Every structure is written in C-alpha cells, then in structure tokens.
C-alpha cells in the first residue's frame, strides 16, 4: 500500500515510523506546513515529500493519516473523503461541536472508511475489560475509575493549539469508559487546577483535572488527568461490580511506588513519552497497539472494525468538558441539566463513521466551569464557514 501522512510533529513522525516498518506499506508520501519537518521525515523514513495536502491526496495514495493541528482536521477529513481516500485522523475530529457535526453530516453515506485515533479500544487489556463487563462476570457495576497522567506537559505551542486538556487528554478516558461499559453519560461534574507549568495557565488551560460522570444506569465514573506525573506515563482503569473487580494497567511497570513494608510491586519504572523534557518513544502499551501486535495486526493501515461488535448508530449525549479561554483554574463544575433531548454528535469511529460523544466547549459562568451533558438541538445545527483542504494547515508550530 501507498500511504499519505499529513502533519509530521511528534505523533505524525511516530505514525511514519510505524508505517515505514510494516511489510504491507510499500511507500509513504508526507507533507507538513514546515518544509524542514517534511524534509527530515522524508530522509529518515525514505518517504516522498509533497508540498501540500492536495499534492498528497493526488499522489495515488491508498489511505491517509491526518496528524496535523486540530484546526486542520475538518478540512483535511472532508478533502480526503471527497477524493475517496480512506482516512485515519488523530483525535479530536474538530475544536468545536458545530464543526464536528458538520463533518459527520458531510461524510454520512460517503462509503469512505474513516477512523479516529482512540487507540485504547484496541489494547488487549481494555478489550478484556470490555469482555468481562459484557459477560456479566463482574455483576452490576457501581464504580469505574479511569486515569491518564503524562510525565511532563507538552510544549507551550502544543498547549495553545490543543483545545485544552479535556479535549486533548481526558477525551481518551471519556471514550474508553463508554466503550468498556456500553453505557452513556447523563451527568458530568468537572474541576480543573494549575499546580505546574505557568504557560498552561496563561493559555487558559488546566494542568490537573478531575471529572465525575454519572452513567445512564447509575454507575459513577471518576476521571483523573494531569500533565505532571514524575514517575512516568500512567494509563489505568478500574471497574468495580457487585461480584468482582478488575483493573487495566495493573502491572509491574505501573509508575507508582508502594510504601508498604516489604512490598516491591509495582517496581514503578517510569515509561517515557514523546513530548516535554522526557524524550523517547511512546510507552510500551501504546507502541504495542500501534505496531499491530495481538488481536489487531496492522491496525494503522487496515480497515478493521472496533473490537467487540459493529458500529450501531445511536442517539447520544455529548460530554462537554473543556474549559475555553477564560477558564479560571481551580473553579468548580456543576451537574448537567436533565430533561433535554439527547443530541446526535459525530465522532468518527473505527473502519467507518459512527456517532459518538464529541468533547465540546464548556460554559464559563463567573468562576464556574460547567460541563454540560445535554445541549439544545439548535446548538448542534450551528453552521461554520466552508473549509479547503489546507484550511488551518499552517496553525501548527514545529516541535
């Protein structure tokens, strides 16, 4: 196969490394708004270098990986679909709810495979957790805990264009809670604070957050995120039922140190991440998924459906949990309203498009960050100006 890559920052270069090592991929065509980044990737991975997204899409590629800045995602997705080229796009679909809905409506019925990068659905631990929940072996659930802690924050330029920690980081936890449990979110309460890098606060973002989700069967889910975890990259999930409890990520390399006398588990060896002062490859768990080991070989280039079943279209409640510019660090959140009509929100799923929760902008009232789990339908019908393939393409700063 011949694969195009749009965007060659940290994650784009990681995808290029992965794809260049797969026997099924014969050649790569790459482009980046910064010519030097594209040139270096071309030399490192033996890829052809194009000067624009349009040139990549016209280069006879069998599929395209979109790893550009978030602002560019909608235009690039739509351009690829219009060209009939299968798409793998990094999350999120768009910066705003309205743009995400517009993408969904534009690609519905296109028949072009589209996948958004929620890699945890393909990790063996999370796949096993989902199977345990759906088999009933845990009994009725009462508590779910999901954690994503980075060892160091991304650079300031990344933070400024990321859309905020809830959309950039917590979205993985929101997605995997829904996928593992098979439930929808009805209420959200969120808080955010700043205890670390000053540039995160200056960008109107938080570096440490917590969210409590109420699922539609009454299960309580707790989400914890931070940009600062000195012992390493920490991704875990606990699922507690009335019959049994299980955990994902409970292994010897878990970056925690026990202070119980005589206890040596876990060893707490820190995993390394791609950004910040901690350099190196993605953690072993993520690298294993991207390399296609286990149940889903060559995930990055094959149009496989998500584990555990098809992609049924459903009417869902959006989880809106990101503080927009003007967020006041340390402010508290509030429970969502009830009695509103569920909203059809577009997030692109594995192998083809499906309707999932988009992480949209939260409302700020005084010092309160309100995470809204239901919105008026009129909000979703908002229209945004049309994009070209290169719209937003030059918003990424080199990293």
Coordinates of C-alpha atoms in Angstrom, one line a residue, residues 2 24-25 35 40 49 52 56 72 124 131 142 191 193 212 224 232 272 334 337 341 344 354 356 373 396:
X2 CA 0.9 3.6 -0.5
X24 CA 2.1 -4.1 3.8
X25 CA 3.3 -0.5 3.2
X35 CA 9.1 22.2 4.9
X40 CA 13.7 15.4 7.7
X49 CA 7.8 14.7 0.2
X52 CA 0.7 20.5 0.3
X56 CA -0.5 14.2 -1.1
X72 CA -7.0 21.5 10.2
X124 CA -5.7 -6.1 24.9
X131 CA -15.5 -8.6 27.6
X142 CA -21.2 0.6 40.7
X191 CA -12.9 20.7 38.1
X193 CA -6.5 23.5 38.6
X212 CA -17.2 12.7 37.9
X224 CA -8.3 11.8 36.8
X232 CA 6.0 8.3 34.2
X272 CA 8.8 7.6 28.5
X334 CA -21.7 21.7 38.1
X337 CA -29.2 19.7 33.3
X341 CA -33.4 15.8 24.1
X344 CA -26.7 13.2 17.7
X354 CA -20.2 6.4 13.8
X356 CA -20.1 9.1 19.5
X373 CA -24.0 16.6 29.2
X396 CA 0.9 24.0 13.9

